[in-house]
Amino acid sequence: MERKLSKIGWLIVICCIVLVGSLAYADTKTETNLEDELRALIFNFKPDSEPDGFRGIKWGQDISTVKGLIFHSTDPSYGGVALYTREGDELRMGGAELELILYGFWQDKFCDVRIYTKGFSNWSIFKAIVFEKFGEGYQGNEYIEKYTWWGEKAWMVLDYNEISKEGKLVMWSKDISKQQEEWEKEQVKKGVEEGW
């Protein structure tokens, strides 16, 4: 009996090695598509709720077409994501008071929105609103307030820091995120070719 378990154990190890080896040689594009499909199955938005922007601004919309933006700061990621607040923005959703809403523009295209809350009570209400709108998201660790959604057009992360009592929802464009990753790869390539 013990001998059979040992053989089965070795068989499992060999199968894992073959599987990992075959994945290592898989086409990168195909691998990325499979990853996207897997994420979409696990972290999906509830039906018909995936955002294509925020408060009337669509992903990829040119900054010149958005009225009332007030420059806030620059996130240095991907060569700079300009962050703006919006004149007259309602800093309330249902019963939740929002601390701040930042609209991110990369290469003058709307790429993300970052919504901040302060205090556990506001966080709890805001989280309930987000869950009602988009579904519950994927929580990787039941002890950590971090939820993820992964869709065809947008990705989203909602989290809460129990020490600072700050909550944050970040929604971003999947297409622009892929462009940012390509931009970053080009910068690495330039650094390798020109930096030495």
mmCIF file with all atom_site columns, C-alpha atoms in Angstrom:
data_model
loop_
_atom_site.group_PDB
_atom_site.id
_atom_site.type_symbol
_atom_site.label_atom_id
_atom_site.label_alt_id
_atom_site.label_comp_id
_atom_site.label_asym_id
_atom_site.label_entity_id
_atom_site.label_seq_id
_atom_site.pdbx_PDB_ins_code
_atom_site.Cartn_x
_atom_site.Cartn_y
_atom_site.Cartn_z
_atom_site.occupancy
_atom_site.B_iso_or_equiv
_atom_site.pdbx_formal_charge
_atom_site.auth_seq_id
_atom_site.auth_comp_id
_atom_site.auth_asym_id
_atom_site.auth_atom_id
_atom_site.pdbx_PDB_model_num
ATOM 1   C CA . MET A 1 1   ? 0.000   0.000  0.000   1.00 0.00 ? 1   MET A CA 1
ATOM 2   C CA . GLU A 1 2   ? 2.781   2.420  0.902   1.00 0.00 ? 2   GLU A CA 1
ATOM 3   C CA . ARG A 1 3   ? 4.612   1.477  -2.310  1.00 0.00 ? 3   ARG A CA 1
ATOM 4   C CA . LYS A 1 4   ? 1.600   2.461  -4.451  1.00 0.00 ? 4   LYS A CA 1
ATOM 5   C CA . LEU A 1 5   ? 1.311   5.839  -2.759  1.00 0.00 ? 5   LEU A CA 1
ATOM 6   C CA . SER A 1 6   ? 4.995   6.424  -3.418  1.00 0.00 ? 6   SER A CA 1
ATOM 7   C CA . LYS A 1 7   ? 4.588   5.632  -7.124  1.00 0.00 ? 7   LYS A CA 1
ATOM 8   C CA . ILE A 1 8   ? 1.546   7.885  -7.343  1.00 0.00 ? 8   ILE A CA 1
ATOM 9   C CA . GLY A 1 9   ? 3.499   10.649 -5.637  1.00 0.00 ? 9   GLY A CA 1
ATOM 10  C CA . TRP A 1 10  ? 6.323   10.355 -8.172  1.00 0.00 ? 10  TRP A CA 1
ATOM 11  C CA . LEU A 1 11  ? 3.827   10.306 -11.015 1.00 0.00 ? 11  LEU A CA 1
ATOM 12  C CA . ILE A 1 12  ? 2.312   13.561 -9.759  1.00 0.00 ? 12  ILE A CA 1
ATOM 13  C CA . VAL A 1 13  ? 5.769   15.159 -9.482  1.00 0.00 ? 13  VAL A CA 1
ATOM 14  C CA . ILE A 1 14  ? 6.672   14.117 -13.043 1.00 0.00 ? 14  ILE A CA 1
ATOM 15  C CA . CYS A 1 15  ? 3.349   15.417 -14.398 1.00 0.00 ? 15  CYS A CA 1
ATOM 16  C CA . CYS A 1 16  ? 3.943   18.751 -12.661 1.00 0.00 ? 16  CYS A CA 1
ATOM 17  C CA . ILE A 1 17  ? 7.447   19.016 -14.142 1.00 0.00 ? 17  ILE A CA 1
ATOM 18  C CA . VAL A 1 18  ? 6.124   18.272 -17.641 1.00 0.00 ? 18  VAL A CA 1
ATOM 19  C CA . LEU A 1 19  ? 3.299   20.790 -17.205 1.00 0.00 ? 19  LEU A CA 1
ATOM 20  C CA . VAL A 1 20  ? 5.603   23.542 -15.939 1.00 0.00 ? 20  VAL A CA 1
ATOM 21  C CA . GLY A 1 21  ? 8.102   22.783 -18.695 1.00 0.00 ? 21  GLY A CA 1
ATOM 22  C CA . SER A 1 22  ? 5.476   22.995 -21.411 1.00 0.00 ? 22  SER A CA 1
ATOM 23  C CA . LEU A 1 23  ? 4.155   26.280 -19.999 1.00 0.00 ? 23  LEU A CA 1
ATOM 24  C CA . ALA A 1 24  ? 7.666   27.715 -19.994 1.00 0.00 ? 24  ALA A CA 1
ATOM 25  C CA . TYR A 1 25  ? 7.872   27.244 -23.747 1.00 0.00 ? 25  TYR A CA 1
ATOM 26  C CA . ALA A 1 26  ? 4.327   28.476 -24.481 1.00 0.00 ? 26  ALA A CA 1
ATOM 27  C CA . ASP A 1 27  ? 3.844   31.439 -26.782 1.00 0.00 ? 27  ASP A CA 1
ATOM 28  C CA . THR A 1 28  ? 3.799   34.637 -24.677 1.00 0.00 ? 28  THR A CA 1
ATOM 29  C CA . LYS A 1 29  ? 0.743   36.084 -26.404 1.00 0.00 ? 29  LYS A CA 1
ATOM 30  C CA . THR A 1 30  ? -1.244  32.882 -25.929 1.00 0.00 ? 30  THR A CA 1
ATOM 31  C CA . GLU A 1 31  ? -0.088  32.673 -22.325 1.00 0.00 ? 31  GLU A CA 1
ATOM 32  C CA . THR A 1 32  ? -1.260  36.246 -21.710 1.00 0.00 ? 32  THR A CA 1
ATOM 33  C CA . ASN A 1 33  ? -4.650  35.531 -23.279 1.00 0.00 ? 33  ASN A CA 1
ATOM 34  C CA . LEU A 1 34  ? -5.058  32.425 -21.110 1.00 0.00 ? 34  LEU A CA 1
ATOM 35  C CA . GLU A 1 35  ? -4.133  34.450 -18.020 1.00 0.00 ? 35  GLU A CA 1
ATOM 36  C CA . ASP A 1 36  ? -6.710  37.100 -18.945 1.00 0.00 ? 36  ASP A CA 1
ATOM 37  C CA . GLU A 1 37  ? -9.410  34.476 -19.474 1.00 0.00 ? 37  GLU A CA 1
ATOM 38  C CA . LEU A 1 38  ? -8.622  32.792 -16.159 1.00 0.00 ? 38  LEU A CA 1
ATOM 39  C CA . ARG A 1 39  ? -8.688  36.104 -14.298 1.00 0.00 ? 39  ARG A CA 1
ATOM 40  C CA . ALA A 1 40  ? -11.992 37.031 -15.945 1.00 0.00 ? 40  ALA A CA 1
ATOM 41  C CA . LEU A 1 41  ? -13.530 33.762 -14.727 1.00 0.00 ? 41  LEU A CA 1
ATOM 42  C CA . ILE A 1 42  ? -12.303 34.208 -11.163 1.00 0.00 ? 42  ILE A CA 1
ATOM 43  C CA . PHE A 1 43  ? -12.493 37.971 -10.607 1.00 0.00 ? 43  PHE A CA 1
ATOM 44  C CA . ASN A 1 44  ? -15.410 38.866 -12.854 1.00 0.00 ? 44  ASN A CA 1
ATOM 45  C CA . PHE A 1 45  ? -17.849 41.734 -12.458 1.00 0.00 ? 45  PHE A CA 1
ATOM 46  C CA . LYS A 1 46  ? -21.499 40.842 -12.038 1.00 0.00 ? 46  LYS A CA 1
ATOM 47  C CA . PRO A 1 47  ? -23.353 40.795 -15.400 1.00 0.00 ? 47  PRO A CA 1
ATOM 48  C CA . ASP A 1 48  ? -23.678 44.160 -17.199 1.00 0.00 ? 48  ASP A CA 1
ATOM 49  C CA . SER A 1 49  ? -21.819 46.092 -14.492 1.00 0.00 ? 49  SER A CA 1
ATOM 50  C CA . GLU A 1 50  ? -18.294 46.388 -15.879 1.00 0.00 ? 50  GLU A CA 1
ATOM 51  C CA . PRO A 1 51  ? -17.346 50.092 -16.021 1.00 0.00 ? 51  PRO A CA 1
ATOM 52  C CA . ASP A 1 52  ? -16.334 51.728 -19.300 1.00 0.00 ? 52  ASP A CA 1
ATOM 53  C CA . GLY A 1 53  ? -15.224 54.854 -17.452 1.00 0.00 ? 53  GLY A CA 1
ATOM 54  C CA . PHE A 1 54  ? -16.410 56.957 -14.527 1.00 0.00 ? 54  PHE A CA 1
ATOM 55  C CA . ARG A 1 55  ? -18.960 59.767 -14.169 1.00 0.00 ? 55  ARG A CA 1
ATOM 56  C CA . GLY A 1 56  ? -19.324 60.364 -17.875 1.00 0.00 ? 56  GLY A CA 1
ATOM 57  C CA . ILE A 1 57  ? -15.629 60.090 -18.799 1.00 0.00 ? 57  ILE A CA 1
ATOM 58  C CA . LYS A 1 58  ? -14.896 57.036 -20.959 1.00 0.00 ? 58  LYS A CA 1
ATOM 59  C CA . TRP A 1 59  ? -11.658 55.032 -20.878 1.00 0.00 ? 59  TRP A CA 1
ATOM 60  C CA . GLY A 1 60  ? -9.272  56.519 -23.428 1.00 0.00 ? 60  GLY A CA 1
ATOM 61  C CA . GLN A 1 61  ? -11.154 59.819 -23.688 1.00 0.00 ? 61  GLN A CA 1
ATOM 62  C CA . ASP A 1 62  ? -8.845  62.736 -24.508 1.00 0.00 ? 62  ASP A CA 1
ATOM 63  C CA . ILE A 1 63  ? -8.203  65.157 -21.658 1.00 0.00 ? 63  ILE A CA 1
ATOM 64  C CA . SER A 1 64  ? -9.054  68.133 -23.896 1.00 0.00 ? 64  SER A CA 1
ATOM 65  C CA . THR A 1 65  ? -12.698 66.985 -23.986 1.00 0.00 ? 65  THR A CA 1
ATOM 66  C CA . VAL A 1 66  ? -13.125 66.824 -20.191 1.00 0.00 ? 66  VAL A CA 1
ATOM 67  C CA . LYS A 1 67  ? -14.273 70.028 -18.500 1.00 0.00 ? 67  LYS A CA 1
ATOM 68  C CA . GLY A 1 68  ? -13.533 71.189 -14.967 1.00 0.00 ? 68  GLY A CA 1
ATOM 69  C CA . LEU A 1 69  ? -10.299 69.301 -14.280 1.00 0.00 ? 69  LEU A CA 1
ATOM 70  C CA . ILE A 1 70  ? -7.960  70.725 -11.631 1.00 0.00 ? 70  ILE A CA 1
ATOM 71  C CA . PHE A 1 71  ? -4.380  69.416 -11.582 1.00 0.00 ? 71  PHE A CA 1
ATOM 72  C CA . HIS A 1 72  ? -3.566  67.588 -8.336  1.00 0.00 ? 72  HIS A CA 1
ATOM 73  C CA . SER A 1 73  ? -0.262  65.723 -8.803  1.00 0.00 ? 73  SER A CA 1
ATOM 74  C CA . THR A 1 74  ? 1.663   63.324 -11.011 1.00 0.00 ? 74  THR A CA 1
ATOM 75  C CA . ASP A 1 75  ? 2.055   59.622 -10.334 1.00 0.00 ? 75  ASP A CA 1
ATOM 76  C CA . PRO A 1 76  ? 5.499   58.793 -11.818 1.00 0.00 ? 76  PRO A CA 1
ATOM 77  C CA . SER A 1 77  ? 4.340   55.382 -13.107 1.00 0.00 ? 77  SER A CA 1
ATOM 78  C CA . TYR A 1 78  ? 4.782   54.759 -16.847 1.00 0.00 ? 78  TYR A CA 1
ATOM 79  C CA . GLY A 1 79  ? 6.503   58.086 -17.447 1.00 0.00 ? 79  GLY A CA 1
ATOM 80  C CA . GLY A 1 80  ? 3.824   60.009 -15.583 1.00 0.00 ? 80  GLY A CA 1
ATOM 81  C CA . VAL A 1 81  ? 0.118   59.685 -14.946 1.00 0.00 ? 81  VAL A CA 1
ATOM 82  C CA . ALA A 1 82  ? -1.338  63.167 -14.420 1.00 0.00 ? 82  ALA A CA 1
ATOM 83  C CA . LEU A 1 83  ? -3.909  63.149 -11.610 1.00 0.00 ? 83  LEU A CA 1
ATOM 84  C CA . TYR A 1 84  ? -6.767  65.630 -11.447 1.00 0.00 ? 84  TYR A CA 1
ATOM 85  C CA . THR A 1 85  ? -9.729  66.432 -9.256  1.00 0.00 ? 85  THR A CA 1
ATOM 86  C CA . ARG A 1 86  ? -12.887 67.637 -10.951 1.00 0.00 ? 86  ARG A CA 1
ATOM 87  C CA . GLU A 1 87  ? -14.621 70.905 -10.229 1.00 0.00 ? 87  GLU A CA 1
ATOM 88  C CA . GLY A 1 88  ? -17.989 70.351 -8.562  1.00 0.00 ? 88  GLY A CA 1
ATOM 89  C CA . ASP A 1 89  ? -17.416 66.612 -8.068  1.00 0.00 ? 89  ASP A CA 1
ATOM 90  C CA . GLU A 1 90  ? -19.863 65.096 -5.597  1.00 0.00 ? 90  GLU A CA 1
ATOM 91  C CA . LEU A 1 91  ? -17.767 63.601 -2.775  1.00 0.00 ? 91  LEU A CA 1
ATOM 92  C CA . ARG A 1 92  ? -20.587 61.362 -1.634  1.00 0.00 ? 92  ARG A CA 1
ATOM 93  C CA . MET A 1 93  ? -21.983 58.030 -2.784  1.00 0.00 ? 93  MET A CA 1
ATOM 94  C CA . GLY A 1 94  ? -25.154 57.067 -0.997  1.00 0.00 ? 94  GLY A CA 1
ATOM 95  C CA . GLY A 1 95  ? -24.352 57.429 2.699   1.00 0.00 ? 95  GLY A CA 1
ATOM 96  C CA . ALA A 1 96  ? -20.575 57.254 2.188   1.00 0.00 ? 96  ALA A CA 1
ATOM 97  C CA . GLU A 1 97  ? -18.509 60.429 2.336   1.00 0.00 ? 97  GLU A CA 1
ATOM 98  C CA . LEU A 1 98  ? -15.592 60.285 -0.057  1.00 0.00 ? 98  LEU A CA 1
ATOM 99  C CA . GLU A 1 99  ? -12.286 61.851 0.903   1.00 0.00 ? 99  GLU A CA 1
ATOM 100 C CA . LEU A 1 100 ? -11.006 62.404 -2.636  1.00 0.00 ? 100 LEU A CA 1
ATOM 101 C CA . ILE A 1 101 ? -11.575 61.375 -6.254  1.00 0.00 ? 101 ILE A CA 1
ATOM 102 C CA . LEU A 1 102 ? -8.578  61.490 -8.603  1.00 0.00 ? 102 LEU A CA 1
ATOM 103 C CA . TYR A 1 103 ? -8.871  61.080 -12.360 1.00 0.00 ? 103 TYR A CA 1
ATOM 104 C CA . GLY A 1 104 ? -5.734  59.682 -14.021 1.00 0.00 ? 104 GLY A CA 1
ATOM 105 C CA . PHE A 1 105 ? -4.620  60.618 -17.544 1.00 0.00 ? 105 PHE A CA 1
ATOM 106 C CA . TRP A 1 106 ? -1.727  58.901 -19.276 1.00 0.00 ? 106 TRP A CA 1
ATOM 107 C CA . GLN A 1 107 ? -0.493  60.483 -22.497 1.00 0.00 ? 107 GLN A CA 1
ATOM 108 C CA . ASP A 1 108 ? -3.610  62.704 -22.283 1.00 0.00 ? 108 ASP A CA 1
ATOM 109 C CA . LYS A 1 109 ? -5.997  59.703 -22.267 1.00 0.00 ? 109 LYS A CA 1
ATOM 110 C CA . PHE A 1 110 ? -8.291  58.828 -19.350 1.00 0.00 ? 110 PHE A CA 1
ATOM 111 C CA . CYS A 1 111 ? -6.785  55.684 -17.839 1.00 0.00 ? 111 CYS A CA 1
ATOM 112 C CA . ASP A 1 112 ? -7.921  55.357 -14.216 1.00 0.00 ? 112 ASP A CA 1
ATOM 113 C CA . VAL A 1 113 ? -9.922  56.725 -11.334 1.00 0.00 ? 113 VAL A CA 1
ATOM 114 C CA . ARG A 1 114 ? -8.921  56.534 -7.664  1.00 0.00 ? 114 ARG A CA 1
ATOM 115 C CA . ILE A 1 115 ? -11.573 56.996 -4.984  1.00 0.00 ? 115 ILE A CA 1
ATOM 116 C CA . TYR A 1 116 ? -10.559 57.420 -1.332  1.00 0.00 ? 116 TYR A CA 1
ATOM 117 C CA . THR A 1 117 ? -12.522 57.084 1.908   1.00 0.00 ? 117 THR A CA 1
ATOM 118 C CA . LYS A 1 118 ? -11.556 57.849 5.500   1.00 0.00 ? 118 LYS A CA 1
ATOM 119 C CA . GLY A 1 119 ? -12.863 56.008 8.564   1.00 0.00 ? 119 GLY A CA 1
ATOM 120 C CA . PHE A 1 120 ? -14.354 52.560 8.977   1.00 0.00 ? 120 PHE A CA 1
ATOM 121 C CA . SER A 1 121 ? -17.978 53.710 8.813   1.00 0.00 ? 121 SER A CA 1
ATOM 122 C CA . ASN A 1 122 ? -17.498 55.413 5.426   1.00 0.00 ? 122 ASN A CA 1
ATOM 123 C CA . TRP A 1 123 ? -15.501 52.422 4.190   1.00 0.00 ? 123 TRP A CA 1
ATOM 124 C CA . SER A 1 124 ? -18.236 49.962 5.207   1.00 0.00 ? 124 SER A CA 1
ATOM 125 C CA . ILE A 1 125 ? -20.947 51.918 3.407   1.00 0.00 ? 125 ILE A CA 1
ATOM 126 C CA . PHE A 1 126 ? -18.752 52.482 0.354   1.00 0.00 ? 126 PHE A CA 1
ATOM 127 C CA . LYS A 1 127 ? -17.808 48.786 0.195   1.00 0.00 ? 127 LYS A CA 1
ATOM 128 C CA . ALA A 1 128 ? -21.497 47.806 0.343   1.00 0.00 ? 128 ALA A CA 1
ATOM 129 C CA . ILE A 1 129 ? -22.250 50.219 -2.531  1.00 0.00 ? 129 ILE A CA 1
ATOM 130 C CA . VAL A 1 130 ? -19.378 48.838 -4.628  1.00 0.00 ? 130 VAL A CA 1
ATOM 131 C CA . PHE A 1 131 ? -20.490 45.237 -3.967  1.00 0.00 ? 131 PHE A CA 1
ATOM 132 C CA . GLU A 1 132 ? -24.081 46.079 -4.894  1.00 0.00 ? 132 GLU A CA 1
ATOM 133 C CA . LYS A 1 133 ? -22.970 47.774 -8.134  1.00 0.00 ? 133 LYS A CA 1
ATOM 134 C CA . PHE A 1 134 ? -20.247 45.360 -9.319  1.00 0.00 ? 134 PHE A CA 1
ATOM 135 C CA . GLY A 1 135 ? -20.625 42.136 -7.325  1.00 0.00 ? 135 GLY A CA 1
ATOM 136 C CA . GLU A 1 136 ? -18.447 41.026 -4.428  1.00 0.00 ? 136 GLU A CA 1
ATOM 137 C CA . GLY A 1 137 ? -15.145 40.664 -6.252  1.00 0.00 ? 137 GLY A CA 1
ATOM 138 C CA . TYR A 1 138 ? -12.420 38.190 -5.366  1.00 0.00 ? 138 TYR A CA 1
ATOM 139 C CA . GLN A 1 139 ? -10.924 38.273 -1.867  1.00 0.00 ? 139 GLN A CA 1
ATOM 140 C CA . GLY A 1 140 ? -7.616  36.387 -1.850  1.00 0.00 ? 140 GLY A CA 1
ATOM 141 C CA . ASN A 1 141 ? -7.264  36.383 1.939   1.00 0.00 ? 141 ASN A CA 1
ATOM 142 C CA . GLU A 1 142 ? -10.321 36.409 4.188   1.00 0.00 ? 142 GLU A CA 1
ATOM 143 C CA . TYR A 1 143 ? -8.408  38.429 6.812   1.00 0.00 ? 143 TYR A CA 1
ATOM 144 C CA . ILE A 1 144 ? -7.435  41.244 4.449   1.00 0.00 ? 144 ILE A CA 1
ATOM 145 C CA . GLU A 1 145 ? -9.976  43.733 3.102   1.00 0.00 ? 145 GLU A CA 1
ATOM 146 C CA . LYS A 1 146 ? -8.836  43.607 -0.526  1.00 0.00 ? 146 LYS A CA 1
ATOM 147 C CA . TYR A 1 147 ? -11.148 42.725 -3.410  1.00 0.00 ? 147 TYR A CA 1
ATOM 148 C CA . THR A 1 148 ? -10.344 42.374 -7.106  1.00 0.00 ? 148 THR A CA 1
ATOM 149 C CA . TRP A 1 149 ? -12.402 42.456 -10.311 1.00 0.00 ? 149 TRP A CA 1
ATOM 150 C CA . TRP A 1 150 ? -10.969 41.617 -13.729 1.00 0.00 ? 150 TRP A CA 1
ATOM 151 C CA . GLY A 1 151 ? -13.073 42.252 -16.818 1.00 0.00 ? 151 GLY A CA 1
ATOM 152 C CA . GLU A 1 152 ? -12.894 42.736 -20.575 1.00 0.00 ? 152 GLU A CA 1
ATOM 153 C CA . LYS A 1 153 ? -12.642 46.553 -20.420 1.00 0.00 ? 153 LYS A CA 1
ATOM 154 C CA . ALA A 1 154 ? -11.660 47.366 -16.856 1.00 0.00 ? 154 ALA A CA 1
ATOM 155 C CA . TRP A 1 155 ? -9.832  46.095 -13.806 1.00 0.00 ? 155 TRP A CA 1
ATOM 156 C CA . MET A 1 156 ? -10.649 47.149 -10.279 1.00 0.00 ? 156 MET A CA 1
ATOM 157 C CA . VAL A 1 157 ? -9.198  46.844 -6.774  1.00 0.00 ? 157 VAL A CA 1
ATOM 158 C CA . LEU A 1 158 ? -10.969 47.845 -3.557  1.00 0.00 ? 158 LEU A CA 1
ATOM 159 C CA . ASP A 1 159 ? -9.003  47.775 -0.323  1.00 0.00 ? 159 ASP A CA 1
ATOM 160 C CA . TYR A 1 160 ? -8.959  49.067 3.234   1.00 0.00 ? 160 TYR A CA 1
ATOM 161 C CA . ASN A 1 161 ? -6.008  49.781 5.521   1.00 0.00 ? 161 ASN A CA 1
ATOM 162 C CA . GLU A 1 162 ? -7.032  49.035 9.104   1.00 0.00 ? 162 GLU A CA 1
ATOM 163 C CA . ILE A 1 163 ? -4.114  51.020 10.541  1.00 0.00 ? 163 ILE A CA 1
ATOM 164 C CA . SER A 1 164 ? -4.684  54.287 8.647   1.00 0.00 ? 164 SER A CA 1
ATOM 165 C CA . LYS A 1 165 ? -8.468  53.683 8.373   1.00 0.00 ? 165 LYS A CA 1
ATOM 166 C CA . GLU A 1 166 ? -8.258  54.577 4.678   1.00 0.00 ? 166 GLU A CA 1
ATOM 167 C CA . GLY A 1 167 ? -10.183 52.865 1.930   1.00 0.00 ? 167 GLY A CA 1
ATOM 168 C CA . LYS A 1 168 ? -9.448  53.070 -1.775  1.00 0.00 ? 168 LYS A CA 1
ATOM 169 C CA . LEU A 1 169 ? -11.091 51.950 -4.983  1.00 0.00 ? 169 LEU A CA 1
ATOM 170 C CA . VAL A 1 170 ? -8.969  52.032 -8.134  1.00 0.00 ? 170 VAL A CA 1
ATOM 171 C CA . MET A 1 171 ? -10.598 51.352 -11.499 1.00 0.00 ? 171 MET A CA 1
ATOM 172 C CA . TRP A 1 172 ? -8.499  51.347 -14.637 1.00 0.00 ? 172 TRP A CA 1
ATOM 173 C CA . SER A 1 173 ? -8.725  50.698 -18.344 1.00 0.00 ? 173 SER A CA 1
ATOM 174 C CA . LYS A 1 174 ? -7.492  47.289 -19.419 1.00 0.00 ? 174 LYS A CA 1
ATOM 175 C CA . ASP A 1 175 ? -6.499  48.547 -22.888 1.00 0.00 ? 175 ASP A CA 1
ATOM 176 C CA . ILE A 1 176 ? -4.502  51.493 -21.591 1.00 0.00 ? 176 ILE A CA 1
ATOM 177 C CA . SER A 1 177 ? -2.896  49.303 -18.935 1.00 0.00 ? 177 SER A CA 1
ATOM 178 C CA . LYS A 1 178 ? -1.610  47.029 -21.698 1.00 0.00 ? 178 LYS A CA 1
ATOM 179 C CA . GLN A 1 179 ? -0.278  50.098 -23.568 1.00 0.00 ? 179 GLN A CA 1
ATOM 180 C CA . GLN A 1 180 ? 1.489   51.197 -20.373 1.00 0.00 ? 180 GLN A CA 1
ATOM 181 C CA . GLU A 1 181 ? 3.088   47.768 -20.018 1.00 0.00 ? 181 GLU A CA 1
ATOM 182 C CA . GLU A 1 182 ? 4.292   47.955 -23.636 1.00 0.00 ? 182 GLU A CA 1
ATOM 183 C CA . TRP A 1 183 ? 5.662   51.467 -23.000 1.00 0.00 ? 183 TRP A CA 1
ATOM 184 C CA . GLU A 1 184 ? 7.542   50.138 -19.966 1.00 0.00 ? 184 GLU A CA 1
ATOM 185 C CA . LYS A 1 185 ? 9.013   47.244 -21.997 1.00 0.00 ? 185 LYS A CA 1
ATOM 186 C CA . GLU A 1 186 ? 10.195  49.751 -24.619 1.00 0.00 ? 186 GLU A CA 1
ATOM 187 C CA . GLN A 1 187 ? 11.880  51.824 -21.907 1.00 0.00 ? 187 GLN A CA 1
ATOM 188 C CA . VAL A 1 188 ? 13.696  48.731 -20.632 1.00 0.00 ? 188 VAL A CA 1
ATOM 189 C CA . LYS A 1 189 ? 14.765  47.856 -24.171 1.00 0.00 ? 189 LYS A CA 1
ATOM 190 C CA . LYS A 1 190 ? 16.057  51.415 -24.737 1.00 0.00 ? 190 LYS A CA 1
ATOM 191 C CA . GLY A 1 191 ? 17.937  51.251 -21.457 1.00 0.00 ? 191 GLY A CA 1
ATOM 192 C CA . VAL A 1 192 ? 19.602  48.002 -22.468 1.00 0.00 ? 192 VAL A CA 1
ATOM 193 C CA . GLU A 1 193 ? 20.515  49.268 -25.944 1.00 0.00 ? 193 GLU A CA 1
ATOM 194 C CA . GLU A 1 194 ? 21.487  52.846 -25.120 1.00 0.00 ? 194 GLU A CA 1
ATOM 195 C CA . GLY A 1 195 ? 22.377  52.817 -21.453 1.00 0.00 ? 195 GLY A CA 1
ATOM 196 C CA . TRP A 1 196 ? 25.515  50.698 -21.660 1.00 0.00 ? 196 TRP A CA 1
#
